[in-house]
Coordinates of C-alpha atoms in Angstrom, one line a residue:
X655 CA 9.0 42.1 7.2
X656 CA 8.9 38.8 9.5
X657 CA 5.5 40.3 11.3
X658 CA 4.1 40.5 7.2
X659 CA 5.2 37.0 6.3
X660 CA 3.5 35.4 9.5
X661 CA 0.2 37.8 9.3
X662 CA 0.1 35.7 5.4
X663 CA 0.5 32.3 6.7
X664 CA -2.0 33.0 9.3
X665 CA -4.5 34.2 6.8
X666 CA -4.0 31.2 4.5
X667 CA -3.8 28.9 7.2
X668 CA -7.3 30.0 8.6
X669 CA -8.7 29.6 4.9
X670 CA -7.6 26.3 4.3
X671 CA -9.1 25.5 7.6
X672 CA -12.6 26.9 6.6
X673 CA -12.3 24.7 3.8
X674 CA -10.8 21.3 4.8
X675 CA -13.8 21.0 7.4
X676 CA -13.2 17.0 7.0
X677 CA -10.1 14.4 7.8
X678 CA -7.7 16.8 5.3
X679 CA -7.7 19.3 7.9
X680 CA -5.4 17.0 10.3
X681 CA -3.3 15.8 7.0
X682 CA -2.7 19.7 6.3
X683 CA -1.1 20.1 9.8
X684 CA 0.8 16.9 9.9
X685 CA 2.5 17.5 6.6
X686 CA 3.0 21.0 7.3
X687 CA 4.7 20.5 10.8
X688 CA 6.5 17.5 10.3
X689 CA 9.0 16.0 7.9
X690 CA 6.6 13.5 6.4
X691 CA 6.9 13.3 2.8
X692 CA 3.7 13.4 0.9
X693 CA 3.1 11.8 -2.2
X694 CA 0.3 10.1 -4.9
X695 CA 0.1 6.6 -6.4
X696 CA -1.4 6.8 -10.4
X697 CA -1.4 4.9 -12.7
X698 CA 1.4 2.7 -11.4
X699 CA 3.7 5.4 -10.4
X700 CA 4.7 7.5 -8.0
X701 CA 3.1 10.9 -8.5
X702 CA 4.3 14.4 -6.9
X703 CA 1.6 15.6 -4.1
X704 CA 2.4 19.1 -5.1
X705 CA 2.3 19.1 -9.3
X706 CA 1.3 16.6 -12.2
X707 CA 4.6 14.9 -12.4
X708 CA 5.3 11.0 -12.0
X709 CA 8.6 9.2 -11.2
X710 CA 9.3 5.3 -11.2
X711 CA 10.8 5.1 -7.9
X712 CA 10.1 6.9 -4.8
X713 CA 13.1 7.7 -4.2
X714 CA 12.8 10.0 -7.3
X715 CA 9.6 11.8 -6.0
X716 CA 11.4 12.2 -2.7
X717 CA 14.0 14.2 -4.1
X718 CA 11.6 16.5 -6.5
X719 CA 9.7 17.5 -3.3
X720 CA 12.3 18.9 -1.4
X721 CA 11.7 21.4 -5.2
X722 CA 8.9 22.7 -3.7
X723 CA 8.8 25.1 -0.9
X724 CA 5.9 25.4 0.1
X725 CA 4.4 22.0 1.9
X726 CA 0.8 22.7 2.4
X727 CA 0.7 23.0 -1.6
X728 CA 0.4 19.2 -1.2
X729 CA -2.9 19.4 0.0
X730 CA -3.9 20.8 -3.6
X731 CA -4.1 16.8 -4.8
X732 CA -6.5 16.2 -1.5
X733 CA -9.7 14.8 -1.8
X734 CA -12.6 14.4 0.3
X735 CA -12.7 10.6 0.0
X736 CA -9.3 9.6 0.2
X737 CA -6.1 9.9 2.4
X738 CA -3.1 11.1 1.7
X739 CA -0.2 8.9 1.7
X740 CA 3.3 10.2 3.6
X741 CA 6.5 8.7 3.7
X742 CA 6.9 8.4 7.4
X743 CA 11.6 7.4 7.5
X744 CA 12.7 9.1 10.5
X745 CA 10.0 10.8 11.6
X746 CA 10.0 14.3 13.0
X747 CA 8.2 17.7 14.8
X748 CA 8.9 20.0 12.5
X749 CA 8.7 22.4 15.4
X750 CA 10.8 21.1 17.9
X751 CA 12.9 18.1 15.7
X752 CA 11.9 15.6 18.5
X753 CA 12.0 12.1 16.7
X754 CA 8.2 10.7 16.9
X755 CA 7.6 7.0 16.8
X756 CA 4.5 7.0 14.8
X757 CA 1.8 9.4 13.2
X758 CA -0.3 8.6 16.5
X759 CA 2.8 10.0 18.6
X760 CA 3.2 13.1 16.3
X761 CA -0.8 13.9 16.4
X762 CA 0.0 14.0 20.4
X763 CA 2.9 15.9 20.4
X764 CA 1.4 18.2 18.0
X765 CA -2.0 18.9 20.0
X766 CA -0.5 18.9 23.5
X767 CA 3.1 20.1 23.1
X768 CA 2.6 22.5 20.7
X769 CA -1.3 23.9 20.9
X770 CA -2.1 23.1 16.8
X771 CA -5.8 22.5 16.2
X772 CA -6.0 18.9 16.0
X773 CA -9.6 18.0 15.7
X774 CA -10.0 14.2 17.2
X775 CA -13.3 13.9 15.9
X776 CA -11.4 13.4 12.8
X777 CA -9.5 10.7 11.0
X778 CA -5.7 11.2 11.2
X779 CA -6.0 11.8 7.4
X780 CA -2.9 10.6 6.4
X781 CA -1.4 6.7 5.6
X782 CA 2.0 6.0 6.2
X783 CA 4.4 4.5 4.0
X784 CA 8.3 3.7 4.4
X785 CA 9.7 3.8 1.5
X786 CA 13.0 5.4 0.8
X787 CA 16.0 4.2 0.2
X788 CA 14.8 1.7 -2.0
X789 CA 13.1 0.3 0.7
X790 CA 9.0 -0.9 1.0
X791 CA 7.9 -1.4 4.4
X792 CA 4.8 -1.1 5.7
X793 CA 4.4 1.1 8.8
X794 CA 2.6 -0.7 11.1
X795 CA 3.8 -4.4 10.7
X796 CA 7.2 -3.9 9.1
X797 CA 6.6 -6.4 6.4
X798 CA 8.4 -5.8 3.1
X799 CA 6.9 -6.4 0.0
X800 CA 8.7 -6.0 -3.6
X801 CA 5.9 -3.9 -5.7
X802 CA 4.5 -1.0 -3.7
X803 CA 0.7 -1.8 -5.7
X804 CA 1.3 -5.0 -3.1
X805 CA 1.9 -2.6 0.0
X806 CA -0.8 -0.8 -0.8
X807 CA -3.1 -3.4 -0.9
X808 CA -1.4 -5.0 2.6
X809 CA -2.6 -1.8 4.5
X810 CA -6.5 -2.9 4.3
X811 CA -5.5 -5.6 6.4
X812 CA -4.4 -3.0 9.4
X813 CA -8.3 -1.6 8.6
X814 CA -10.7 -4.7 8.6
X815 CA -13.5 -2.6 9.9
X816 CA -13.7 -0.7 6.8
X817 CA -15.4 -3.1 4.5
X818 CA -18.5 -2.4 2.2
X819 CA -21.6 -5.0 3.0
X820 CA -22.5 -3.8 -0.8
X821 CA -19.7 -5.1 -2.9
X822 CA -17.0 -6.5 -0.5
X823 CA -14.3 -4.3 -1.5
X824 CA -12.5 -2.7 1.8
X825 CA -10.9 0.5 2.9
X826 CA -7.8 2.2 5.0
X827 CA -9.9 4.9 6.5
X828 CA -13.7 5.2 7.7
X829 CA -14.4 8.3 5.2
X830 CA -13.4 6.8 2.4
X831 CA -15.6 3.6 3.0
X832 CA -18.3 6.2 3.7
X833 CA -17.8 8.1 0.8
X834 CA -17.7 4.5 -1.8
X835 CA -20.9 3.5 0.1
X836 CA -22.8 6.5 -2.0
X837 CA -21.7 4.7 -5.4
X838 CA -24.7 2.2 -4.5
X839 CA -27.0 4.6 -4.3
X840 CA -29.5 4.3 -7.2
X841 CA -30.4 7.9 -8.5
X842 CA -30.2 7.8 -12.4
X843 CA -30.7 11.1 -13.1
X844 CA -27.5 12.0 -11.1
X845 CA -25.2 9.3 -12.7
X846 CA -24.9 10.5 -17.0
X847 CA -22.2 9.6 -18.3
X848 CA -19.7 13.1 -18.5
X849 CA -18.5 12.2 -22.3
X850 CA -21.6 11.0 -24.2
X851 CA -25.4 10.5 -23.4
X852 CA -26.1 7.1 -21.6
X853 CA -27.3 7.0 -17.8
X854 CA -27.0 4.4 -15.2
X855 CA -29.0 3.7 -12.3
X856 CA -25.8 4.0 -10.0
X857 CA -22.3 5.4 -10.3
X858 CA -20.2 2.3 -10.5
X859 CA -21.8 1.3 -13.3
X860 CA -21.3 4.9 -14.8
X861 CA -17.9 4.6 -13.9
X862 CA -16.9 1.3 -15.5
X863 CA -18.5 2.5 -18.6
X864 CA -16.2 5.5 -18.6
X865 CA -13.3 3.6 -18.3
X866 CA -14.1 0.9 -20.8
X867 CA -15.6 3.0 -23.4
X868 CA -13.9 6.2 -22.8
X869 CA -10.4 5.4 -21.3
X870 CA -7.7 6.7 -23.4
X871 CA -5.5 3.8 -24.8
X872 CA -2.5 2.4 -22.7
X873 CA -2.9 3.9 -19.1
X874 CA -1.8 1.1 -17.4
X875 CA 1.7 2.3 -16.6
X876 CA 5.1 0.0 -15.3
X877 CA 6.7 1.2 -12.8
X878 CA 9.9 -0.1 -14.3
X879 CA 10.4 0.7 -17.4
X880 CA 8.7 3.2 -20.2
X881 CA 5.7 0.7 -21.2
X882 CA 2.4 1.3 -20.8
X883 CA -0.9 -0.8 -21.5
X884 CA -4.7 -0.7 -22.4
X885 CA -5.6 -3.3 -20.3
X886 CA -4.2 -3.9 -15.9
X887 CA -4.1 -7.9 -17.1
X888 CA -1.4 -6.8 -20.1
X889 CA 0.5 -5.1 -17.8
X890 CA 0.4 -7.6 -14.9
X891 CA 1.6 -10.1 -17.5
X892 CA 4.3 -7.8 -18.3
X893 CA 5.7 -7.3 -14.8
X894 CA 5.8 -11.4 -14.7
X895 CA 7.8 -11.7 -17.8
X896 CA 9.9 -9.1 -18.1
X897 CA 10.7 -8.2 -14.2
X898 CA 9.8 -10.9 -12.8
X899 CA 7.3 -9.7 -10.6
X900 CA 3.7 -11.3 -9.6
X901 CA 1.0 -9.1 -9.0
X902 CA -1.4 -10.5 -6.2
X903 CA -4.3 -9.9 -4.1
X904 CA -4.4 -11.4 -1.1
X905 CA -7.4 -11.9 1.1
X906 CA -7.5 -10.3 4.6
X907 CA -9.7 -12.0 5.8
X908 CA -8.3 -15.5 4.9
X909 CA -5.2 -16.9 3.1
X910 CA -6.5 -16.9 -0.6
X911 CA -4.9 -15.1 -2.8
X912 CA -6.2 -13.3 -6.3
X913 CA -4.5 -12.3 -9.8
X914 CA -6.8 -9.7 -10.0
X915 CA -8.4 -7.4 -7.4
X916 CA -12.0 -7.7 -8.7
X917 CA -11.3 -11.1 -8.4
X918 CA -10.5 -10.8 -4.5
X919 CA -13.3 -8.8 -4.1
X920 CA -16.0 -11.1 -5.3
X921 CA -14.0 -13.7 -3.2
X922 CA -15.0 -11.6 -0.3
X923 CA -18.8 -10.7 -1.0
X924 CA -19.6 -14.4 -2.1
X925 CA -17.5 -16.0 0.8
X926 CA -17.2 -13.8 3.6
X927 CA -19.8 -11.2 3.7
X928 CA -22.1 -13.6 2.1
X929 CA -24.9 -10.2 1.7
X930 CA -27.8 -11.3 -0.3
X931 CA -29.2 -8.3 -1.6
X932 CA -31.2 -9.2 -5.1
X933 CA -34.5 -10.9 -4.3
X934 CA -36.5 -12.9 -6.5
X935 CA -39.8 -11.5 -7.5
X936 CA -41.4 -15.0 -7.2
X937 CA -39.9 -16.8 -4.5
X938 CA -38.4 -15.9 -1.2
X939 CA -35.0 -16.3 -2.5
X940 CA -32.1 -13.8 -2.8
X941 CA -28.3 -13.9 -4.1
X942 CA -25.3 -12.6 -4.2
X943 CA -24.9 -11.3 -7.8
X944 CA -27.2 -10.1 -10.1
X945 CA -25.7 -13.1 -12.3
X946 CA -27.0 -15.7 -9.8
X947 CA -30.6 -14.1 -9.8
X948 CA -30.7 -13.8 -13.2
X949 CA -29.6 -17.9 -13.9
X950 CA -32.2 -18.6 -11.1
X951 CA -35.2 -16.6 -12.5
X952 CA -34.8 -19.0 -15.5
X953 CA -36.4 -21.8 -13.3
X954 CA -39.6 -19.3 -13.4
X955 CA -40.0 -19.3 -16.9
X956 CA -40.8 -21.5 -19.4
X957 CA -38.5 -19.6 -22.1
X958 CA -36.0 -21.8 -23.6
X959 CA -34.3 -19.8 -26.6
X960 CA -31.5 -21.9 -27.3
X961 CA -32.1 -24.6 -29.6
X962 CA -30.6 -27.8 -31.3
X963 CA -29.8 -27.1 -34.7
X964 CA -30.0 -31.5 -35.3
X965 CA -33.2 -32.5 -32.8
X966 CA -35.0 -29.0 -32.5
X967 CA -35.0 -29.6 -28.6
X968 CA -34.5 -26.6 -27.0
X969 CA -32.9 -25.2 -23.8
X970 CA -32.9 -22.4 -21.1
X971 CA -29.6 -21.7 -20.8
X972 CA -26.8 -21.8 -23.8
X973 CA -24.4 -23.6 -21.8
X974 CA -26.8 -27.0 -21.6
X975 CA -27.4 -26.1 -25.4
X976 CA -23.4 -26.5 -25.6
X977 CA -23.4 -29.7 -23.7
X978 CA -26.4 -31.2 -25.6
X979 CA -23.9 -30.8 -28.6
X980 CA -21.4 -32.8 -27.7
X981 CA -23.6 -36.0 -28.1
X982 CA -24.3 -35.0 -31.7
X983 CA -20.8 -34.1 -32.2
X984 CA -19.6 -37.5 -30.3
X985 CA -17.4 -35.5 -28.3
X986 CA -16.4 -37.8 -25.6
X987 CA -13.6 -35.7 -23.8
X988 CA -14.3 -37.0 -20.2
X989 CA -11.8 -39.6 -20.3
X990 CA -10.9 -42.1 -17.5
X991 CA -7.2 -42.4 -16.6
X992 CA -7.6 -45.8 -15.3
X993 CA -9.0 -48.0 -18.0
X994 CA -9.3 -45.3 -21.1
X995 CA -12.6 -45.3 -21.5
X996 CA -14.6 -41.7 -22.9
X997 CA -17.5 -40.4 -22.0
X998 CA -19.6 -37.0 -23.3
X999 CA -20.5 -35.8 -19.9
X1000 CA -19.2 -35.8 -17.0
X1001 CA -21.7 -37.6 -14.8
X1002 CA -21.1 -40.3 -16.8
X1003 CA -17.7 -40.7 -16.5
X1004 CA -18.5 -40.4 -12.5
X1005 CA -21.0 -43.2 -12.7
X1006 CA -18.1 -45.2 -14.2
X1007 CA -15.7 -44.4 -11.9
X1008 CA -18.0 -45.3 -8.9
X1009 CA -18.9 -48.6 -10.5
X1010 CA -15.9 -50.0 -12.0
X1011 CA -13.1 -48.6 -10.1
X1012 CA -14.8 -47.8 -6.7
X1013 CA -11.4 -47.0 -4.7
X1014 CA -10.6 -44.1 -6.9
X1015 CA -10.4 -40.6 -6.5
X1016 CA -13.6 -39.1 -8.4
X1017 CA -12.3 -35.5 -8.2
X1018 CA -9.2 -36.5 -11.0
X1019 CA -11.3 -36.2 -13.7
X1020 CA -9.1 -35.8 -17.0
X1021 CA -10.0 -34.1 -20.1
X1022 CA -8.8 -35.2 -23.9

């Protein structure tokens, strides 16, 4: 009966290896021979690695996996471009129960102690978390952070190498860098949308349109309590007011900080990265954004669609339309804090300021 049970395992274990041919085949023999405890983030909440279910707390997923048996069931949530994330408290060879200081110690002990077929071409596949007991640590640093969304985000800053010269945005492993890199691949034929008709030229933009258009309504989730939200800002809002808890996003590569990660993002493109990748047609220059190339290509044209419902004068760009208003409209709400004089623009108020109160700071600039 023994000889059948291990002539199984062997069998399964050989076809999971023919078909994790990338980093989940050294996550399948970590979790399997150790007492790591796998498990998913979504949605904001802890999800079971082995079935759909999703707790508040970890501590709470931790307990419902020790209801499944069988460990390498977790690797049914796996996917090619992603890790898998392990609770690594008091970490252990399955095999032997020798105590391991880190993943990197248990990958060793694993491949030279006891023979299992490690690949080290491969990524470790697996990011570790500590995490029970009510506890959020990160593994490599020990820093402890109150909302594990923050911890997650803190573990790009033990991967700076991992960053996308596309969009900025950065990663924990090289495969999963790899694998967001093929989002700006423009092929429109291979990125329809999967609930109605429309095609994009690349996948992100596919993507976002799926989740604006076709996201089902509140799946912003809070950790803490039953509430869930349309929109990430609503539910960031919530977590201020109601368990007093900020949200942030905090650079890696420098102390800023963001309320939103697309925010952070765009911080590091424009600031850091600085990759210019959309050339103008009829000049030698090239931005960021598609926004900056589009206000620029304005100077190329002699298009000006926005006009002055009083003078007729007309204007490239409805923001100078807007401005132009104010004189019509009297709107003098550049005020200056020193001698309460108005002004409609700004420049003016400048020009003031330099003239009439030269030792003051031109940057307070107050607005009725």
């Amino acid at each position: 009966m023994t000889g059948d049970k291990r002539t199984v395992k062997k069998y399964v274990w050989k076809r999971r290896r023919r078909v994790y041919n990338d980093h989940r085949h050294n996550a399948a023999i970590i979790i399997e021979h150790s007492n790591v405890c796998p498990f998913r983030w979504k949605r904001g909440a802890f999800a079971c690695s082995h079935c759909p279910r999703t707790f508040g707390h970890f501590d709470d997923v931790y307990n419902h996996t020790q209801e499944h048996p069988d460990r390498l069931d977790a690797m049914h949530y796996a996917r090619p471009y992603d890790t898998v994330k392990v609770e690594v408290t008091d970490l252990k060879c399955a095999i032997c129960y020798a105590k391991m200081n880190d993943l990197i110690h248990l990958k060793d002990h694993l491949l030279n102690i006891h023979q299992q077929p490690i690949a080290k071409d491969l990524d470790i596949g697996v990011t570790p978390f500590i995490l029970r007991n009510k506890e959020m640590l990160c593994a490599h640093c020990s820093k402890r952070f109150s909302l594990f969304s923050k911890l997650n985000s803190h573990m790009n800053e033990h991967y700076p190498n991992n960053i996308c010269f596309h969009c900025g945005k950065s990663f924990t492993a090289a495969h999963r860098l790899k694998a967001h890199q093929l989002t700006h691949e423009s092929n429109e034929q291979a990125h329809k949308c999967t609930k109605c008709d429309e095609v994009f030229e690349t996948r992100v933009l596919r993507n976002y349109h799926i989740n604006t258009k076709h996201a089902p309504a509140n799946r912003y989730r809070c950790p803490y309590c039953n509430l869930s939200f349309k929109r990430y800002s609503d539910r960031s809002r919530h977590l201020k007011e109601f368990h007093n808890q900020n949200v942030e996003y905090p650079c890696h590569l420098c102390p800023a900080v963001f309320a939103l990660s697309d925010q952070r993002t765009k911080h590091i493109r424009n600031v850091h990265i600085k990759h210019k990748q959309f050339q103008c047609d009829c000049c030698p220059s090239k931005f960021v954004t598609a926004g900056q190339l589009k206000s620029h290509m304005i100077k190329h044209t002699d298009l000006r669609e926005f006009q002055c419902s009083v003078c007729k004068k007309s204007y490239a760009r409805s923001r100078t339309l807007k401005e132009h208003m104010r004189i019509h409209n009297n709107d003098r709400r550049f005020v200056c804090e020193y001698c309460n004089n108005a002004f409609i623009q700004k420049c003016s108020l400048k020009s003031h300021l330099k003239t009439h109160h030269p030792n003051a700071e031109v940057s307070k600039i107050s607005i009725e």
